[in-house]
mmCIF file of C-alpha atoms in Angstrom:
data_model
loop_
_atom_site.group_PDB
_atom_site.id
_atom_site.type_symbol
_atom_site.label_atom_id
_atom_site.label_comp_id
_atom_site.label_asym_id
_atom_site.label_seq_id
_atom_site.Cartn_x
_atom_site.Cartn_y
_atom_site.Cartn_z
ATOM 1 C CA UNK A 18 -203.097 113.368 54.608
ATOM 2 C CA UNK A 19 -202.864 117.050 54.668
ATOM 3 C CA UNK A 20 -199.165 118.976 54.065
ATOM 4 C CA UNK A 21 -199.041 120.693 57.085
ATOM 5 C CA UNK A 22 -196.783 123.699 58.632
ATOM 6 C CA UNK A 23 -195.278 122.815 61.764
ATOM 7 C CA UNK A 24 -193.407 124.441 64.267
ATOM 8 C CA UNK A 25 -191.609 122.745 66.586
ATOM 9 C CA UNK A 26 -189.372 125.411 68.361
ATOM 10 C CA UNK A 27 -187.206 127.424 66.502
ATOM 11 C CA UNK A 28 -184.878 125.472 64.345
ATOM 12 C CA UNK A 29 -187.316 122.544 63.415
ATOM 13 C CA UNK A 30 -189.796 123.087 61.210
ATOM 14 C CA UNK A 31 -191.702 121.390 58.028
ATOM 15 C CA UNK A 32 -193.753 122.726 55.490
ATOM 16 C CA UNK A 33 -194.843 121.433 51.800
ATOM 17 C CA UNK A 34 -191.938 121.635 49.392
ATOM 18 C CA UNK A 35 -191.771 125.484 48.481
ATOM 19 C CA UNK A 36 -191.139 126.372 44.844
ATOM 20 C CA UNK A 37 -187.626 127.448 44.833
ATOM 21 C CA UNK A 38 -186.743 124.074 46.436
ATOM 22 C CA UNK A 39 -188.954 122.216 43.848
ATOM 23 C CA UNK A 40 -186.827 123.837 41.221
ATOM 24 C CA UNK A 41 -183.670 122.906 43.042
ATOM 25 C CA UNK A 42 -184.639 119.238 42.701
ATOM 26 C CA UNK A 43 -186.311 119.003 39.663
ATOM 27 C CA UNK A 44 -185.029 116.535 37.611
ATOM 28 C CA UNK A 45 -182.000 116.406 40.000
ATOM 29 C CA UNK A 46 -182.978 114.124 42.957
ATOM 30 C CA UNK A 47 -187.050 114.516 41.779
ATOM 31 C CA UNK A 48 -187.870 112.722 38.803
ATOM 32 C CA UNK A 49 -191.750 112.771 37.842
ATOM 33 C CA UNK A 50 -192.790 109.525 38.326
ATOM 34 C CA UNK A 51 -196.096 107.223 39.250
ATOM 35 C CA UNK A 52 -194.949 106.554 43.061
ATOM 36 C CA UNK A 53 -194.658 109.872 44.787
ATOM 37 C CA UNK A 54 -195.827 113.152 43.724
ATOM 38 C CA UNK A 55 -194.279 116.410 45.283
ATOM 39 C CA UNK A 56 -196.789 117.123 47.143
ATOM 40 C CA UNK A 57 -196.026 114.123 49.283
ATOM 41 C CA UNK A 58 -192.860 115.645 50.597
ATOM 42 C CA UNK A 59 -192.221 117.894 53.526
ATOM 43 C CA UNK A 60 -189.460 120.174 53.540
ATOM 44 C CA UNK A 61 -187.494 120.123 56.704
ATOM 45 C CA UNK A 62 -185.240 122.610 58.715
ATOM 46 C CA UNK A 63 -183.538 121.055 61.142
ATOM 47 C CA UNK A 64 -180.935 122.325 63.754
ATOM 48 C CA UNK A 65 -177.855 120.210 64.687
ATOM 49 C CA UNK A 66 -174.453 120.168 66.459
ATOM 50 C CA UNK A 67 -171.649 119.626 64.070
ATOM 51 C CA UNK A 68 -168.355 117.692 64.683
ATOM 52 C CA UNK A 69 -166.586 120.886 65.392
ATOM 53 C CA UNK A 70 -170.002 120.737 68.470
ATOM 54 C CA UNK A 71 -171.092 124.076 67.042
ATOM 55 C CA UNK A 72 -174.682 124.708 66.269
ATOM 56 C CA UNK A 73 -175.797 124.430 62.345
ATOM 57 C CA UNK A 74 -179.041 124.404 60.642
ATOM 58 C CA UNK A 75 -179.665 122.048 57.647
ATOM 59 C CA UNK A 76 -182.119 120.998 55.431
ATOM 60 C CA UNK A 77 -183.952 117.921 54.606
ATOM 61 C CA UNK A 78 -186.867 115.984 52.637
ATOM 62 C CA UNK A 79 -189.163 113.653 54.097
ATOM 63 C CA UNK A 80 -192.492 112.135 53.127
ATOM 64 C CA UNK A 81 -195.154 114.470 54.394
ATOM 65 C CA UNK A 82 -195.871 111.241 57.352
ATOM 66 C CA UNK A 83 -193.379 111.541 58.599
ATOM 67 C CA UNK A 84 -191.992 114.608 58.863
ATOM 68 C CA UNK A 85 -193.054 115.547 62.671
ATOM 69 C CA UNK A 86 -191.683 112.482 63.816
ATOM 70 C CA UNK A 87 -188.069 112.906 62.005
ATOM 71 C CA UNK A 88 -188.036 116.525 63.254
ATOM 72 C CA UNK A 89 -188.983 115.094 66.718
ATOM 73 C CA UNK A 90 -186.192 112.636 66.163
ATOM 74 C CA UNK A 91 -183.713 115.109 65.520
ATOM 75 C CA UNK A 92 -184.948 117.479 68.222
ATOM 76 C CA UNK A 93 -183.895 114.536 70.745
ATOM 77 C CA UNK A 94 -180.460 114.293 69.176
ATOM 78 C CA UNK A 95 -179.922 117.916 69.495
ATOM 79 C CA UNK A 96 -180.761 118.130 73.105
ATOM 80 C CA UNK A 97 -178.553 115.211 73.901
ATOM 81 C CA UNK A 98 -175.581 116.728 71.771
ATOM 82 C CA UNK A 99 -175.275 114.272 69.270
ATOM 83 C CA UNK A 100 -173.111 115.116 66.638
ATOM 84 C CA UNK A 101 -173.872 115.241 62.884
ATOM 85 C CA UNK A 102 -170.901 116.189 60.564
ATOM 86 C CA UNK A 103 -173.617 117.777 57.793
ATOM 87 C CA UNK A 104 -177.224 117.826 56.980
ATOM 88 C CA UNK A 105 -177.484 118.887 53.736
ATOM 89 C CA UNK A 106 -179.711 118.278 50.354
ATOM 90 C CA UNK A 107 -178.618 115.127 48.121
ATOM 91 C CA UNK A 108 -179.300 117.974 45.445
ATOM 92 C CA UNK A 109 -175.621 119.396 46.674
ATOM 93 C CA UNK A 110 -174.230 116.412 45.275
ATOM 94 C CA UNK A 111 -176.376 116.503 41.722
ATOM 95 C CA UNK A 112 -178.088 113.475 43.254
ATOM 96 C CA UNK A 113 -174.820 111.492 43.373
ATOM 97 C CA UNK A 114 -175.747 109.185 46.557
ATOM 98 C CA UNK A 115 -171.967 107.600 46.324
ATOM 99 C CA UNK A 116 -170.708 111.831 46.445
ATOM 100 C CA UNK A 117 -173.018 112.567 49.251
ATOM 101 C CA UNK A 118 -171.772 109.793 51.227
ATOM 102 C CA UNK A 119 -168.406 110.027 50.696
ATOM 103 C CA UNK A 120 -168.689 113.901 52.178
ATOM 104 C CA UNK A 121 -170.229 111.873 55.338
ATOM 105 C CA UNK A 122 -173.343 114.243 54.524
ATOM 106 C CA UNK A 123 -176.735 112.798 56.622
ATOM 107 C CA UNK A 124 -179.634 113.054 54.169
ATOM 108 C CA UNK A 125 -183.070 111.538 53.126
ATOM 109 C CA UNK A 126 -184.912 111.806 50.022
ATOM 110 C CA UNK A 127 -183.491 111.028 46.516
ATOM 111 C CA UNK A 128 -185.644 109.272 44.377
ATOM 112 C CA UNK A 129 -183.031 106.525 42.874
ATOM 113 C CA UNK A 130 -183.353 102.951 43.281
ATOM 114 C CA UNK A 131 -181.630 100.948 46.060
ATOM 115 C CA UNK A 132 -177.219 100.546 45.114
ATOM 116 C CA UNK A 133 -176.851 97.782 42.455
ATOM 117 C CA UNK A 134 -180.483 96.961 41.749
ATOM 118 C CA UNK A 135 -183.615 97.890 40.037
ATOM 119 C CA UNK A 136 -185.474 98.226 43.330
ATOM 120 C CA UNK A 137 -186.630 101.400 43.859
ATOM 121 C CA UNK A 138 -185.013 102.531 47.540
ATOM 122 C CA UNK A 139 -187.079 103.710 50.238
ATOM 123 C CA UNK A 140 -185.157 106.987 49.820
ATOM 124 C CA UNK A 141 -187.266 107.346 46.925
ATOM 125 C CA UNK A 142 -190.147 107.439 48.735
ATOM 126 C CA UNK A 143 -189.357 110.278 51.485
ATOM 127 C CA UNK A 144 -188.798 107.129 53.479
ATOM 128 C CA UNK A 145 -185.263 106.648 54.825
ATOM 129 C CA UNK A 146 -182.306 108.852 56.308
ATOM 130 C CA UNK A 147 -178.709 107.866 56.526
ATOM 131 C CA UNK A 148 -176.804 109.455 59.143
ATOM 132 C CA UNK A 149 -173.176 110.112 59.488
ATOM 133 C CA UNK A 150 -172.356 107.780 56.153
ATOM 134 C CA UNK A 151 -168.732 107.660 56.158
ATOM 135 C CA UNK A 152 -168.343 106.063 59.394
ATOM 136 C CA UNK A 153 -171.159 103.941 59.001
ATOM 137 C CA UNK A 154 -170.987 102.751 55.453
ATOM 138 C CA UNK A 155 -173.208 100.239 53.645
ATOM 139 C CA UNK A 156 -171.495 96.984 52.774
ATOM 140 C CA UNK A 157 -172.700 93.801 50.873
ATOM 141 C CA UNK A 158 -170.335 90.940 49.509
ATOM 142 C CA UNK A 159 -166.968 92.881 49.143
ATOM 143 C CA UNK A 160 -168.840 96.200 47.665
ATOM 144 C CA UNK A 161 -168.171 98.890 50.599
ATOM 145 C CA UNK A 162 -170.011 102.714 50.099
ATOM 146 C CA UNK A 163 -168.908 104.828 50.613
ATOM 147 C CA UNK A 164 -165.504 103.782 48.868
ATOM 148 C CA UNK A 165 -163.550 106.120 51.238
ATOM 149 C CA UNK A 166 -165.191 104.017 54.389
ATOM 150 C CA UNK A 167 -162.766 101.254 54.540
ATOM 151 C CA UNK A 168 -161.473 102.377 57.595
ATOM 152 C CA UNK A 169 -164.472 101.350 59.505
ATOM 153 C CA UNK A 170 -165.766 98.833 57.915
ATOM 154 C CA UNK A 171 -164.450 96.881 61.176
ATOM 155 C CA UNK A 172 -167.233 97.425 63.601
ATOM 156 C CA UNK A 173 -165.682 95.889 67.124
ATOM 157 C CA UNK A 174 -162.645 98.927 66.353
ATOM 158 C CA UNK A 175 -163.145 102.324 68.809
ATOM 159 C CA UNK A 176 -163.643 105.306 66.803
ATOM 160 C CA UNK A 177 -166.384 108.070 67.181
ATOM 161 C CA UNK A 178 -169.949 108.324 65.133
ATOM 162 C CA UNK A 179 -169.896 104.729 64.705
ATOM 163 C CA UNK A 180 -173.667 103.842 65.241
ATOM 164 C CA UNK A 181 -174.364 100.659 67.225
ATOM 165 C CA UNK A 182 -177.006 99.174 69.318
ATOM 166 C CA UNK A 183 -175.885 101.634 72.002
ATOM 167 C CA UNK A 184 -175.643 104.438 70.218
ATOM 168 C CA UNK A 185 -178.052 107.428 71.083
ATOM 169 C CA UNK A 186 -179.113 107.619 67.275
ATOM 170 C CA UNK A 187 -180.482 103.915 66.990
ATOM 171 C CA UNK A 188 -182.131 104.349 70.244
ATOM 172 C CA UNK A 189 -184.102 107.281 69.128
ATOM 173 C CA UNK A 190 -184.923 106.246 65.530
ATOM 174 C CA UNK A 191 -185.927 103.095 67.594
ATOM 175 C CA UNK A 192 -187.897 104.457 69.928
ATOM 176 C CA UNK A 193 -190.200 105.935 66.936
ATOM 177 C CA UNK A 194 -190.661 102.872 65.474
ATOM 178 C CA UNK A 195 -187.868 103.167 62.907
ATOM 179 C CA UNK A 196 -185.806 99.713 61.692
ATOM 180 C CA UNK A 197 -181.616 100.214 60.515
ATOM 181 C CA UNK A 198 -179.922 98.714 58.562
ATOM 182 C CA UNK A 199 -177.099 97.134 60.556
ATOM 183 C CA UNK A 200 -179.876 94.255 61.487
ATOM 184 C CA UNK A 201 -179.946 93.345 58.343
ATOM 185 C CA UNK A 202 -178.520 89.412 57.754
ATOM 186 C CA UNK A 203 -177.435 89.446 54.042
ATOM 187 C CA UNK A 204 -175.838 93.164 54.055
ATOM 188 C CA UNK A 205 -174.942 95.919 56.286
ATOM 189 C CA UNK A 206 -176.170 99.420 55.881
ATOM 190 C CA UNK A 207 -174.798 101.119 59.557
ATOM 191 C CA UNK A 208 -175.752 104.419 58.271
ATOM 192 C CA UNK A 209 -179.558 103.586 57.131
ATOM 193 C CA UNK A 210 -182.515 104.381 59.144
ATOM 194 C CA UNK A 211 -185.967 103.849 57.779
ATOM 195 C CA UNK A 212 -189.673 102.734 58.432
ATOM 196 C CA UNK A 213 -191.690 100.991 55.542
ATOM 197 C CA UNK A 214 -194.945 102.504 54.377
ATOM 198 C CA UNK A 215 -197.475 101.320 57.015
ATOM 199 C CA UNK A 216 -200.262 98.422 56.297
ATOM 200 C CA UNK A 217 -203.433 99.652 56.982
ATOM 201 C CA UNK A 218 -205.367 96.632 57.472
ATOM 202 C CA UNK A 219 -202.572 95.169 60.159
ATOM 203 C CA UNK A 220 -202.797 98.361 61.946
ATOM 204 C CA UNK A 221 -206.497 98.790 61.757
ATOM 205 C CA UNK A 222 -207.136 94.873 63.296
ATOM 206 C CA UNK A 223 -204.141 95.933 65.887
ATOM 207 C CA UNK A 224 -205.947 98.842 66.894
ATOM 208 C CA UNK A 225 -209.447 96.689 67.134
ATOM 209 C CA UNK A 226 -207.597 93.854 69.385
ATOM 210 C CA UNK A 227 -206.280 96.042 71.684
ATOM 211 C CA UNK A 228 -209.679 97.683 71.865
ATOM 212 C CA UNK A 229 -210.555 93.976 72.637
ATOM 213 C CA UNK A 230 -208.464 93.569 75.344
ATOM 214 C CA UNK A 231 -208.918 96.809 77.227
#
């Protein structure tokens, strides 16, 4: 699949990773490696309303895919209003997920494995975006993360940015085919959006029932 340019409107764009950023993230939140190769990221602006509801422009990495979709995504959340405290490069953070969290900053690549384990995360792969961290923090067993997150750890309390079923954030991820992480049944990761790498033999029989049934 080719890198492409796109436009959106003003504010959301993607192109292939440009140099300067590649030499942000080198060896930061890039690591060379046999899974994903540069050129299989998109660089992202993308245009949000902060917490204080004024207008900010961040900046993101995404698997070259997906990147119309995500910008797409957040396009929809900007027109509704939906607040996001920060958008900012894990790179900010010298790849520190637990520091990036912890600043409630809404991000997506970092090639690291998944908290805990020697599973590679999906957020290595351009793959998965967390959004609004510290009030929606990832918890298995007694381990919360963000350790500053306590505080809503408690999902039936009221308090704002708290994503949920009915929250406009699920519903759009949703609506482009994206899982979260607050299904899950052995953990909780509120914050964690993401949508695996697609099977191409599923999809092409899908495509040649429905052709079927037509």
């Amino acid at each position: 699949m080719k890198n492409e340019v796109i436009m959106l409107r003003e504010g959301f764009s993607a192109c292939p990773v440009p140099d300067d950023v590649k030499e942000r993230i080198k060896g930061v939140t890039y690591k060379e490696n046999s899974e994903i190769h540069m050129d299989d990221l998109s660089y992202l602006n993308i245009r949000y309303l902060d917490f204080s509801h004024n207008i900010a422009d961040g900046e993101m990495i995404v698997h070259k895919s997906l990147a119309k979709e995500v910008l797409e995504i957040f396009e929809m959340l900007f027109e509704a209003e939906y607040e996001i405290e920060k958008i900012r490069l894990c790179d900010e953070y010298d790849g520190d997920d637990e520091r990036s969290m912890a600043d409630n900053n809404s991000s997506a690549f970092n090639f690291r494995n998944v908290a805990g384990t020697q599973e590679l995360s999906l957020h290595a792969l351009g793959r998965a975006i967390d959004i609004n961290p510290l009030y929606n923090p990832y918890i298995v067993g007694e381990k919360i993360s963000p350790a500053n997150s306590a505080k809503f750890v408690d999902r039936g309390a009221d308090f704002p940015h708290k994503i949920n079923h009915h929250d406009l954030a699920f519903k759009v991820f949703a609506s482009k085919g994206w899982q979260w992480g607050g299904d899950w049944t052995n953990s909780k990761d509120y914050q964690h959006f993401y949508k695996n790498k697609e099977n191409l033999v599923k999809s092409a029989v899908d495509k040649i029932k429905k052709l079927v049934t037509e």
